[in-house]
Amino acid sequence: MLEKGFNNPTERVVRLKNMILHAKPYVESERAVLATEAYKENEHLPAIMRRAKVVEKIFNELPVTIRPDELIVGAVTINPRSTEICPEFSYDWVEKEFETMEHRIADPFIIPKKTAEDLHQAFKYWPGKTTSSLAASYMSEATKESMGNGVFTVGNYFYGGVGHVSVDYGKILKIGFRGIIDEVTRALENLDRSAPDYIKKEQFYHAVILSYQAAISFAHRYAQEATRLAREERDPTRQRELEQIAKNCTRVPEYGATTFWEACQTFWFIQSMLQIESSGHSISPGRFDQYMYPYLAADNAISQEFAQELVDCCWIKLNDINKTRDEVSAQAFAGYAVFQNLCVGGQTEDGRDATNPLTYMCMEATAHVRLPQPSFSIRVWQGTPDEFLFRACELVRLGLGVPAMYNDEVIIPALQNRGVSLRDARDYCIIGCVEPQAPHRTEGWHDAAFFNVAKVLEITLNNGRSGTKQLGPATGELTQYTSLDDFYRAFKQQMAHFVHQLVEACNSVDIAHGERCPLPFLSAMVDDCIGRGKSLQEGGAIYNFTGPQAFGIADTGDSVYAIQKQVFEDRRLTLQELKSALDANFGYPTGSSPQSAPAKSSLGEQEIYAIVKGIIERDGSLDPATIKNEVYRQLSGTSTRAAPSGTHSRFEEIRHILENTPCFGNDIDEVDLVARQCALIYCQEVEKYTNPRGGRFQAGIYPVSANVLFGKDVSALPDGRLAKEPLADGVSPRQGKDTQGPTAAANSVAKLDHFIASNGTLYNQKFLPSSLAGEKGLHHFGGLVRNYFDKKGMHVQFNVIDRNTLLEAQKNPQQHQDLVVRVAGYSAQFVVLAKEVQDDIISRTEQQF
């Protein structure tokens, strides 16, 4: 039997899950107030020591919270699933949203009046002192103008901390925070006092020692709180639990773990303290099954059932972390995403299969908890056991959007191509959405920017203009092109111009973080910051990268192929006709598209007959997938409405021609290779640059949910897309255009050069649950993954859910609070997503075998 199923979680885990599931997210002010006080008190100190003083004050004074039923303790906030504010990065957007954040369309947070007053007082200190203000001062006005017009954005690190790192959990499990202090003390004693960088290194080492002493105090405060609660507890079972929690927190993370429970507590203290030090997201646990398993294997006193419950509790705690962003960024990261990517499987540093019993327990925990965090991933290679892959496919069939799957056979050589050693590349983990890195050796700056390739296409087709603004160089009017070579020449020039601006903006933010917010606590857990005597933000890591990601690849590829096919090959259109139709948005008012039509709940017999008749008249034949997608578009109100009247009817004819051009996602070489070329132009331009930490830029192709948000900045395109509609997500084909089945779609995606997009690529597929049912479904599913990876695809993830369930959840959200879906490089509760993001997920092609 391939199917094994998943058992039920304990009653404790169910209660803890419900606490998270039904919690209302709050903004809290304690950290902001404490950090501001620390900055005021230590203005005379260098930046690294001021940061250490901030950490010291927060760890010593942040409220200590132990919630009912918890076995693993440590909280960033008083209220569950809430967030603190870090004004040292930015603050003014928070104040602007005091009255609106609770009611915005994406990721609302409650800000009580007292909290707003406390934050307002703290914010008075910060004008001109934040990393964002310093970064803005470094940027040119032209770069800011391009960002303002939707070409790219660096808002992620511009407004908040960097994160996007996996630290050395295994080292702390072995030697504890006290071991870090001892290591730094030895490095301090061995410093060459005659070296010109002696003073900087000395300050860094003192900052690390101060930070880790405060971190030990933070854990001891939890031991004291657990002891207090134990004295008051009347239930003897819970009293014994609290007494053991107190013992655990007294020992770890100050010293190395000796039991699996201590190891789990150590893991969580590291995770939560990193969030407290900085507002960065994507603090990724990395290869949890590798560094945690030795403690499980050595713990002869623990039962399998209790060990599983501890892992489940770690999963619950990961969902307690939350983050608020400005209103625009919240739409790009819709779903309260914090991207704590936890990865299992793959291979060891010496190239052997890494699967172990804890690997499977992690899958079980994911099935038990069924919440968005961790962002659960698996690594697959030629030596991956079939049992492991089939178990992962079973987990996918639960409909949680996890695990995401990654291909060692592409990622390891891609990292080696960037200078990562073979052993380090084999040890890679996934950060945030889909970004590979060598854990605890890398400052990757993944997710450094969103880059809108489709917007660059629009600007190219308009001679460097966005609307009436001349954003890019004048590279020629579309109507003057004599061949597709003219387009590629212009597109490459525009790409070079805007990528240069992108690099300027990323480096401006990078420099600002190094100058104003070095992070001593984080840095000491990444190699080789202690050896080099400098923070992560100043280049202390072994590997330093900057990774901006692109989206709109399929839109661009399909648009370019449509020009090639319909203008230069078949000559069904002239460039002047195409330009006129694009300028007129194919006759539709801008912002008014077929998508704005209300959704239907069903279609009548005559309507279905009309759909079938129209397809026969148009295509001369019937394809079931085409019928299915047209019906779904009709149901969701996304089908083409009646052609605009009057002189614009020709625009509708042009749009019909363009929409029926062969598209990326159907295993057609001549189409797919155009998309490949457009992606390569972006990737090759990005990798020309270096960053202030001495590392290289590397491109990625993944959108979070920015394909919806930034689609609003893109006018009509030659693939028939109307202005302001969502763009394709990641490297996925456009919604509804991959009509030849899942294997054909995957084959198209595999033709992109995933090796050069070493910052990660993201591929979404959506399946009907019935297609994957039973042992036959598992066999087909596993075969699809193996085939895609054999053809050198990098990543794939799945939603297994039917469209009617999603529509029902839109109508009755209170009845579907626990419905979790894959958005892009992360999962989220479906009902908390903005409707336009929900609609984007609903519109994705439903594949079946």
Short mmCIF file of C-alpha atoms in Angstrom, two decimals, residues 263-723:
data_model
loop_
_atom_site.label_atom_id
_atom_site.label_comp_id
_atom_site.label_asym_id
_atom_site.label_seq_id
_atom_site.Cartn_x
_atom_site.Cartn_y
_atom_site.Cartn_z
CA ALA A 263 16.38 20.93 21.71
CA CYS A 264 12.86 22.03 20.67
CA GLN A 265 12.93 24.81 23.28
CA THR A 266 16.35 25.94 22.07
CA PHE A 267 15.11 26.02 18.48
CA TRP A 268 12.17 28.21 19.40
CA PHE A 269 14.17 30.63 21.52
CA ILE A 270 16.53 31.20 18.59
CA GLN A 271 13.62 31.70 16.19
CA SER A 272 11.69 34.12 18.40
CA MET A 273 14.75 36.14 19.49
CA LEU A 274 15.77 36.70 15.87
CA GLN A 275 12.32 38.18 15.24
CA ILE A 276 12.62 40.38 18.31
CA GLU A 277 15.99 41.79 17.25
CA SER A 278 14.78 42.82 13.80
CA SER A 279 11.55 43.01 11.79
CA GLY A 280 12.96 40.93 8.94
CA HIS A 281 10.81 38.10 7.69
CA SER A 282 11.80 34.76 6.17
CA ILE A 283 13.81 33.75 9.22
CA SER A 284 13.89 30.21 7.88
CA PRO A 285 14.49 27.15 10.09
CA GLY A 286 16.22 25.42 7.20
CA ARG A 287 17.08 21.70 7.51
CA PHE A 288 15.20 21.02 10.73
CA ASP A 289 15.31 17.24 10.34
CA GLN A 290 19.11 17.27 10.02
CA TYR A 291 20.16 19.34 13.03
CA MET A 292 17.35 18.17 15.34
CA TYR A 293 17.41 14.42 14.71
CA PRO A 294 20.57 13.65 16.74
CA TYR A 295 18.77 14.87 19.88
CA LEU A 296 15.72 12.72 19.16
CA ALA A 297 17.88 9.67 18.44
CA ALA A 298 19.84 10.12 21.66
CA ASP A 299 16.80 10.69 23.90
CA ASN A 300 16.02 7.22 25.21
CA ALA A 301 13.45 8.50 27.71
CA ILE A 302 11.03 10.14 25.28
CA SER A 303 8.04 8.37 23.72
CA GLN A 304 7.27 8.62 20.01
CA GLU A 305 3.91 10.20 20.83
CA PHE A 306 5.35 12.94 23.03
CA ALA A 307 8.18 13.65 20.59
CA GLN A 308 5.56 14.13 17.86
CA GLU A 309 3.57 16.44 20.11
CA LEU A 310 6.68 18.56 20.71
CA VAL A 311 7.26 18.89 16.97
CA ASP A 312 3.60 19.82 16.53
CA CYS A 313 4.03 22.48 19.22
CA CYS A 314 7.00 23.94 17.34
CA TRP A 315 4.79 24.16 14.25
CA ILE A 316 2.12 25.98 16.27
CA LYS A 317 4.65 28.47 17.63
CA LEU A 318 5.83 29.29 14.12
CA ASN A 319 2.28 30.50 13.42
CA ASP A 320 2.45 32.83 16.43
CA ILE A 321 4.93 35.03 14.54
CA ASN A 322 3.29 37.78 12.51
CA LYS A 323 4.33 40.92 10.68
CA THR A 324 2.59 44.07 9.53
CA ARG A 325 3.59 45.94 6.39
CA ASP A 326 2.47 49.14 4.73
CA GLU A 327 -0.82 48.88 2.83
CA VAL A 328 0.78 48.44 -0.62
CA SER A 329 3.32 45.85 0.55
CA ALA A 330 0.56 44.03 2.44
CA GLN A 331 -1.17 43.43 -0.89
CA ALA A 332 2.06 42.08 -2.38
CA PHE A 333 2.51 39.71 0.60
CA ALA A 334 -1.18 39.05 1.19
CA GLY A 335 -2.07 36.45 3.82
CA TYR A 336 -0.02 37.52 6.88
CA ALA A 337 2.98 35.88 5.27
CA VAL A 338 6.20 35.51 7.26
CA PHE A 339 7.82 32.81 5.07
CA GLN A 340 9.51 30.65 7.72
CA ASN A 341 10.69 27.98 5.29
CA LEU A 342 11.46 24.62 6.87
CA CYS A 343 13.09 22.08 4.59
CA VAL A 344 13.50 18.29 4.89
CA GLY A 345 15.00 15.51 2.82
CA GLY A 346 17.62 15.91 0.12
CA GLN A 347 21.17 14.77 0.62
CA THR A 348 24.03 15.15 3.06
CA GLU A 349 27.17 17.21 2.53
CA ASP A 350 28.93 14.09 1.24
CA GLY A 351 26.18 13.22 -1.22
CA ARG A 352 24.16 10.53 0.59
CA ASP A 353 20.40 10.46 1.14
CA ALA A 354 19.51 12.55 4.19
CA THR A 355 16.07 11.12 4.98
CA ASN A 356 15.59 10.09 8.63
CA PRO A 357 12.67 9.34 10.99
CA LEU A 358 12.27 13.01 11.95
CA THR A 359 11.78 13.81 8.25
CA TYR A 360 8.51 11.88 8.32
CA MET A 361 7.53 13.32 11.70
CA CYS A 362 7.76 16.78 10.13
CA MET A 363 5.27 15.69 7.46
CA GLU A 364 3.01 14.33 10.20
CA ALA A 365 3.22 17.63 12.10
CA THR A 366 2.23 19.55 8.98
CA ALA A 367 -0.82 17.30 8.57
CA HIS A 368 -1.70 17.70 12.26
CA VAL A 369 -1.43 21.48 12.48
CA ARG A 370 -2.73 22.49 9.02
CA LEU A 371 -1.72 26.14 9.36
CA PRO A 372 0.32 28.31 6.96
CA GLN A 373 3.57 28.05 8.94
CA PRO A 374 6.08 26.64 8.56
CA SER A 375 6.37 27.10 4.82
CA PHE A 376 7.14 23.41 4.47
CA SER A 377 9.48 22.22 1.70
CA ILE A 378 11.13 19.02 0.58
CA ARG A 379 14.29 18.38 -1.41
CA VAL A 380 14.21 15.72 -4.14
CA TRP A 381 17.13 14.11 -5.96
CA GLN A 382 17.87 10.93 -7.88
CA GLY A 383 18.53 9.10 -4.60
CA THR A 384 15.26 10.17 -2.96
CA PRO A 385 13.38 7.09 -1.71
CA ASP A 386 10.03 6.46 -3.38
CA GLU A 387 8.45 6.18 0.06
CA PHE A 388 9.55 9.75 0.85
CA LEU A 389 8.18 11.18 -2.40
CA PHE A 390 4.86 9.32 -2.15
CA ARG A 391 4.46 10.43 1.47
CA ALA A 392 5.04 14.03 0.36
CA CYS A 393 2.46 13.58 -2.40
CA GLU A 394 -0.02 12.30 0.19
CA LEU A 395 0.58 15.47 2.17
CA VAL A 396 -0.01 17.59 -0.94
CA ARG A 397 -3.35 15.81 -1.44
CA LEU A 398 -4.59 17.23 1.85
CA GLY A 399 -4.94 20.55 0.01
CA LEU A 400 -2.64 22.67 2.19
CA GLY A 401 -0.39 23.77 -0.66
CA VAL A 402 2.60 22.02 0.94
CA PRO A 403 5.14 20.66 0.66
CA ALA A 404 6.79 22.71 -2.05
CA MET A 405 9.28 20.52 -3.91
CA TYR A 406 12.84 21.42 -4.95
CA ASN A 407 15.24 19.72 -7.33
CA ASP A 408 18.76 19.04 -6.01
CA GLU A 409 19.92 18.22 -9.54
CA VAL A 410 19.38 21.86 -10.58
CA ILE A 411 19.92 23.81 -7.37
CA ILE A 412 23.26 22.31 -6.35
CA PRO A 413 25.03 23.10 -9.67
CA ALA A 414 23.30 26.50 -9.81
CA LEU A 415 24.82 27.39 -6.41
CA GLN A 416 28.21 26.01 -7.44
CA ASN A 417 28.05 28.28 -10.47
CA ARG A 418 27.79 31.19 -8.02
CA GLY A 419 30.94 30.14 -6.15
CA VAL A 420 29.42 27.98 -3.42
CA SER A 421 31.52 24.90 -2.58
CA LEU A 422 30.14 21.45 -3.39
CA ARG A 423 29.73 20.48 0.28
CA ASP A 424 27.98 23.75 1.10
CA ALA A 425 25.76 23.51 -2.00
CA ARG A 426 24.69 19.96 -1.05
CA ASP A 427 23.67 21.33 2.34
CA TYR A 428 21.42 24.02 0.85
CA CYS A 429 18.09 24.95 2.41
CA ILE A 430 15.24 27.10 1.14
CA ILE A 431 14.70 30.66 2.38
CA GLY A 432 11.40 32.51 2.32
CA CYS A 433 9.48 31.64 -0.83
CA VAL A 434 11.77 29.55 -3.04
CA GLU A 435 15.30 30.91 -2.57
CA PRO A 436 18.16 28.40 -2.13
CA GLN A 437 21.17 29.22 0.04
CA ALA A 438 23.94 27.54 1.98
CA PRO A 439 22.54 27.77 5.52
CA HIS A 440 24.33 29.74 8.23
CA ARG A 441 27.01 30.79 5.74
CA THR A 442 25.02 33.19 3.56
CA GLU A 443 23.66 36.73 3.55
CA GLY A 444 21.56 36.29 0.44
CA TRP A 445 19.38 39.43 0.41
CA HIS A 446 16.80 37.25 -1.33
CA ASP A 447 13.59 39.03 -2.17
CA ALA A 448 15.56 42.27 -2.43
CA ALA A 449 13.17 43.70 -5.02
CA PHE A 450 10.20 42.93 -7.23
CA PHE A 451 11.00 43.58 -10.89
CA ASN A 452 8.09 43.89 -13.33
CA VAL A 453 9.29 42.43 -16.65
CA ALA A 454 5.88 43.01 -18.21
CA LYS A 455 6.11 46.71 -17.36
CA VAL A 456 9.48 46.89 -19.12
CA LEU A 457 7.81 45.24 -22.11
CA GLU A 458 5.09 47.91 -22.08
CA ILE A 459 7.70 50.67 -21.86
CA THR A 460 9.66 49.10 -24.73
CA LEU A 461 6.56 49.05 -26.94
CA ASN A 462 6.06 52.76 -26.18
CA ASN A 463 9.57 54.01 -26.99
CA GLY A 464 10.61 54.31 -23.35
CA ARG A 465 7.37 55.89 -22.12
CA SER A 466 5.00 54.91 -19.35
CA GLY A 467 1.87 56.82 -20.20
CA THR A 468 3.17 60.30 -21.01
CA LYS A 469 6.35 59.98 -18.89
CA GLN A 470 9.67 59.22 -20.56
CA LEU A 471 10.99 56.73 -17.99
CA GLY A 472 13.43 54.83 -20.18
CA PRO A 473 15.66 55.70 -23.14
CA ALA A 474 14.07 56.36 -26.52
CA THR A 475 14.61 53.07 -28.36
CA GLY A 476 12.20 53.43 -31.27
CA GLU A 477 8.46 53.40 -31.86
CA LEU A 478 6.73 50.05 -32.18
CA THR A 479 5.26 51.02 -35.55
CA GLN A 480 8.78 51.47 -36.96
CA TYR A 481 9.99 47.94 -36.15
CA THR A 482 10.94 46.02 -39.29
CA SER A 483 11.58 42.68 -37.59
CA LEU A 484 11.55 41.06 -34.17
CA ASP A 485 15.26 41.85 -33.94
CA ASP A 486 14.30 45.52 -33.58
CA PHE A 487 12.15 44.63 -30.58
CA TYR A 488 14.87 42.57 -28.90
CA ARG A 489 17.40 45.35 -29.40
CA ALA A 490 15.06 47.88 -27.77
CA PHE A 491 13.98 45.47 -25.01
CA LYS A 492 17.59 44.77 -24.02
CA GLN A 493 18.33 48.51 -23.84
CA GLN A 494 15.32 49.16 -21.65
CA MET A 495 16.18 46.16 -19.49
CA ALA A 496 19.74 47.41 -19.00
CA HIS A 497 18.45 50.86 -18.03
CA PHE A 498 15.96 49.66 -15.44
CA VAL A 499 18.12 46.89 -13.99
CA HIS A 500 20.81 49.52 -13.39
CA GLN A 501 18.26 51.56 -11.45
CA LEU A 502 17.16 48.44 -9.61
CA VAL A 503 20.75 47.81 -8.53
CA GLU A 504 21.14 51.41 -7.42
CA ALA A 505 18.05 51.14 -5.25
CA CYS A 506 19.02 47.76 -3.76
CA ASN A 507 22.54 48.93 -2.97
CA SER A 508 21.21 52.12 -1.39
CA VAL A 509 19.10 50.09 1.03
CA ASP A 510 21.97 47.64 1.58
CA ILE A 511 24.36 50.42 2.57
CA ALA A 512 21.76 51.96 4.89
CA HIS A 513 21.29 48.71 6.81
CA GLY A 514 25.05 48.30 7.20
CA GLU A 515 25.47 51.83 8.49
CA ARG A 516 22.45 52.13 10.80
CA CYS A 517 21.21 48.65 11.74
CA PRO A 518 23.94 46.03 12.05
CA LEU A 519 22.57 43.04 13.96
CA PRO A 520 25.05 41.50 16.43
CA PHE A 521 22.76 38.76 17.76
CA LEU A 522 21.95 37.42 14.30
CA SER A 523 25.48 37.87 12.98
CA ALA A 524 27.12 35.60 15.55
CA MET A 525 25.07 32.65 14.26
CA VAL A 526 26.23 33.05 10.65
CA ASP A 527 29.70 32.02 9.43
CA ASP A 528 32.12 33.68 9.37
CA CYS A 529 31.05 36.88 11.13
CA ILE A 530 32.93 35.97 14.31
CA GLY A 531 36.04 34.99 12.36
CA ARG A 532 35.95 38.17 10.30
CA GLY A 533 34.96 40.39 13.20
CA LYS A 534 32.15 42.12 11.34
CA SER A 535 28.38 41.99 11.23
CA LEU A 536 26.35 40.23 8.58
CA GLN A 537 25.20 43.60 7.25
CA GLU A 538 28.82 44.68 6.69
CA GLY A 539 29.90 41.57 4.75
CA GLY A 540 30.67 39.10 7.52
CA ALA A 541 29.09 36.07 5.77
CA ILE A 542 31.08 33.61 3.67
CA TYR A 543 28.65 34.02 0.77
CA ASN A 544 27.09 37.38 -0.05
CA PHE A 545 24.39 37.85 -2.68
CA THR A 546 21.58 40.21 -3.63
CA GLY A 547 18.56 38.52 -5.18
CA PRO A 548 15.88 40.59 -6.90
CA GLN A 549 13.01 38.58 -8.38
CA ALA A 550 11.09 39.07 -11.60
CA PHE A 551 7.52 38.32 -12.55
CA GLY A 552 5.51 38.67 -15.76
CA ILE A 553 7.71 36.23 -17.71
CA ALA A 554 4.84 34.30 -19.31
CA ASP A 555 3.00 37.53 -20.19
CA THR A 556 6.12 38.87 -21.84
CA GLY A 557 6.94 35.66 -23.68
CA ASP A 558 3.39 35.24 -24.97
CA SER A 559 3.27 38.88 -26.03
CA VAL A 560 6.53 38.69 -27.95
CA TYR A 561 5.51 35.45 -29.63
CA ALA A 562 2.15 36.99 -30.59
CA ILE A 563 4.01 39.84 -32.33
CA GLN A 564 6.31 37.34 -34.03
CA LYS A 565 3.46 35.09 -35.16
CA GLN A 566 0.65 37.49 -36.02
CA VAL A 567 2.64 40.45 -37.33
CA PHE A 568 5.89 39.19 -38.85
CA GLU A 569 5.02 35.60 -39.80
CA ASP A 570 1.30 35.30 -40.62
CA ARG A 571 0.81 39.04 -41.19
CA ARG A 572 -2.73 38.99 -39.81
CA LEU A 573 -2.03 42.29 -38.07
CA THR A 574 0.03 45.37 -38.75
CA LEU A 575 2.11 47.05 -36.11
CA GLN A 576 -0.05 50.14 -36.44
CA GLU A 577 -3.20 48.10 -35.79
CA LEU A 578 -1.56 46.45 -32.80
CA LYS A 579 -0.39 49.78 -31.39
CA SER A 580 -3.81 51.36 -31.78
CA ALA A 581 -5.52 48.42 -30.10
CA LEU A 582 -3.06 48.47 -27.17
CA ASP A 583 -3.43 52.23 -26.73
CA ALA A 584 -7.24 51.80 -26.67
CA ASN A 585 -7.10 48.83 -24.25
CA PHE A 586 -8.83 46.84 -26.99
CA GLY A 587 -11.83 49.14 -26.69
CA TYR A 588 -12.45 48.64 -22.98
CA PRO A 589 -12.28 51.51 -20.49
CA THR A 590 -9.06 51.20 -18.49
CA GLY A 591 -9.78 49.33 -15.31
CA SER A 592 -13.00 47.88 -16.71
CA SER A 593 -12.32 44.40 -17.95
CA PRO A 594 -14.26 41.19 -18.37
CA GLN A 595 -12.97 40.24 -14.93
CA SER A 596 -15.16 42.92 -13.38
CA ALA A 597 -18.31 41.02 -14.30
CA PRO A 598 -20.03 39.39 -11.32
CA ALA A 599 -19.42 35.68 -10.81
CA LYS A 600 -22.12 33.23 -11.74
CA SER A 601 -23.00 30.19 -9.71
CA SER A 602 -23.94 28.05 -12.73
CA LEU A 603 -24.47 28.07 -16.48
CA GLY A 604 -27.64 27.11 -18.30
CA GLU A 605 -27.84 24.56 -21.08
CA GLN A 606 -28.10 27.22 -23.77
CA GLU A 607 -25.06 29.06 -22.40
CA ILE A 608 -22.96 25.88 -22.45
CA TYR A 609 -24.19 25.12 -25.99
CA ALA A 610 -23.12 28.63 -27.05
CA ILE A 611 -19.66 28.08 -25.57
CA VAL A 612 -19.19 24.77 -27.43
CA LYS A 613 -20.54 26.22 -30.69
CA GLY A 614 -18.20 29.22 -30.41
CA ILE A 615 -15.15 27.00 -29.86
CA ILE A 616 -16.02 24.86 -32.92
CA GLU A 617 -16.45 27.94 -35.08
CA ARG A 618 -13.21 29.44 -33.83
CA ASP A 619 -10.92 26.39 -33.68
CA GLY A 620 -12.58 23.91 -36.03
CA SER A 621 -12.44 21.20 -33.37
CA LEU A 622 -13.28 20.47 -29.74
CA ASP A 623 -10.73 20.10 -26.97
CA PRO A 624 -12.09 19.16 -23.51
CA ALA A 625 -9.55 21.34 -21.69
CA THR A 626 -10.53 24.33 -23.81
CA ILE A 627 -14.21 23.77 -23.03
CA LYS A 628 -13.46 23.38 -19.33
CA ASN A 629 -11.44 26.58 -19.09
CA GLU A 630 -13.96 28.59 -21.08
CA VAL A 631 -16.76 27.38 -18.80
CA TYR A 632 -14.72 28.31 -15.71
CA ARG A 633 -13.98 31.74 -17.16
CA GLN A 634 -17.69 32.24 -17.79
CA LEU A 635 -18.55 31.15 -14.25
CA SER A 636 -16.09 33.56 -12.67
CA GLY A 637 -17.09 36.38 -14.97
CA THR A 638 -13.75 36.34 -16.78
CA SER A 639 -15.00 35.41 -20.24
CA THR A 640 -14.90 37.89 -23.04
CA ARG A 641 -17.99 40.06 -23.03
CA ALA A 642 -19.72 41.17 -26.17
CA ALA A 643 -17.39 43.09 -28.44
CA PRO A 644 -17.33 46.83 -27.86
CA SER A 645 -19.64 48.61 -30.24
CA GLY A 646 -18.92 51.06 -33.02
CA THR A 647 -15.44 51.74 -34.34
CA HIS A 648 -13.84 49.64 -31.59
CA SER A 649 -15.21 46.30 -32.82
CA ARG A 650 -11.96 45.82 -34.79
CA PHE A 651 -10.06 46.01 -31.49
CA GLU A 652 -12.04 43.04 -30.23
CA GLU A 653 -11.16 41.13 -33.40
CA ILE A 654 -7.49 41.95 -32.83
CA ARG A 655 -7.75 40.81 -29.25
CA HIS A 656 -9.37 37.56 -30.36
CA ILE A 657 -6.48 36.92 -32.76
CA LEU A 658 -3.91 37.62 -30.05
CA GLU A 659 -5.66 35.56 -27.37
CA ASN A 660 -5.76 32.56 -29.68
CA THR A 661 -2.08 32.62 -30.49
CA PRO A 662 -0.32 29.53 -29.09
CA CYS A 663 0.80 30.22 -25.51
CA PHE A 664 3.54 29.26 -23.11
CA GLY A 665 2.53 26.22 -21.08
CA ASN A 666 1.54 23.76 -23.82
CA ASP A 667 4.92 22.17 -24.65
CA ILE A 668 5.38 24.05 -27.94
CA ASP A 669 9.08 24.68 -28.45
CA GLU A 670 8.83 27.79 -30.62
CA VAL A 671 6.60 29.47 -28.03
CA ASP A 672 8.40 28.28 -24.91
CA LEU A 673 11.82 29.31 -26.17
CA VAL A 674 10.61 32.90 -26.62
CA ALA A 675 9.66 32.99 -22.93
CA ARG A 676 13.05 31.45 -22.12
CA GLN A 677 14.81 34.21 -24.08
CA CYS A 678 12.86 36.99 -22.34
CA ALA A 679 13.72 35.52 -18.91
CA LEU A 680 17.39 35.17 -19.86
CA ILE A 681 17.61 38.82 -20.89
CA TYR A 682 16.57 39.80 -17.38
CA CYS A 683 18.72 37.24 -15.57
CA GLN A 684 21.88 37.97 -17.56
CA GLU A 685 21.54 41.69 -17.00
CA VAL A 686 21.11 41.26 -13.25
CA GLU A 687 24.18 39.07 -12.79
CA LYS A 688 26.48 41.77 -14.14
CA TYR A 689 26.38 43.63 -10.82
CA THR A 690 27.93 43.39 -7.35
CA ASN A 691 26.71 44.62 -3.96
CA PRO A 692 28.32 46.63 -1.12
CA ARG A 693 29.11 43.45 0.83
CA GLY A 694 31.40 42.18 -1.93
CA GLY A 695 28.92 39.68 -3.36
CA ARG A 696 27.11 39.23 -6.66
CA PHE A 697 23.59 39.93 -7.78
CA GLN A 698 21.65 36.83 -8.85
CA ALA A 699 18.20 36.77 -10.41
CA GLY A 700 15.11 34.92 -9.29
CA ILE A 701 11.71 34.51 -10.91
CA TYR A 702 8.92 34.43 -8.33
CA PRO A 703 6.19 36.94 -7.43
CA VAL A 704 4.92 36.38 -3.87
CA SER A 705 1.47 37.80 -4.79
CA ALA A 706 2.88 40.89 -6.49
CA ASN A 707 1.68 39.64 -9.87
CA VAL A 708 -1.78 40.82 -8.82
CA LEU A 709 -0.75 44.11 -7.26
CA PHE A 710 1.73 45.20 -9.93
CA GLY A 711 -0.50 44.04 -12.73
CA LYS A 712 -2.42 47.23 -11.97
CA ASP A 713 0.57 49.22 -13.25
CA VAL A 714 0.73 47.46 -16.63
CA SER A 715 -1.27 48.55 -19.66
CA ALA A 716 -2.75 46.24 -22.29
CA LEU A 717 -0.30 43.70 -23.74
CA PRO A 718 0.02 41.97 -27.11
CA ASP A 719 -1.05 38.63 -25.60
CA GLY A 720 -4.59 40.04 -25.34
CA ARG A 721 -4.38 40.88 -21.65
CA LEU A 722 -6.30 44.03 -20.72
CA ALA A 723 -4.83 46.86 -18.69
#
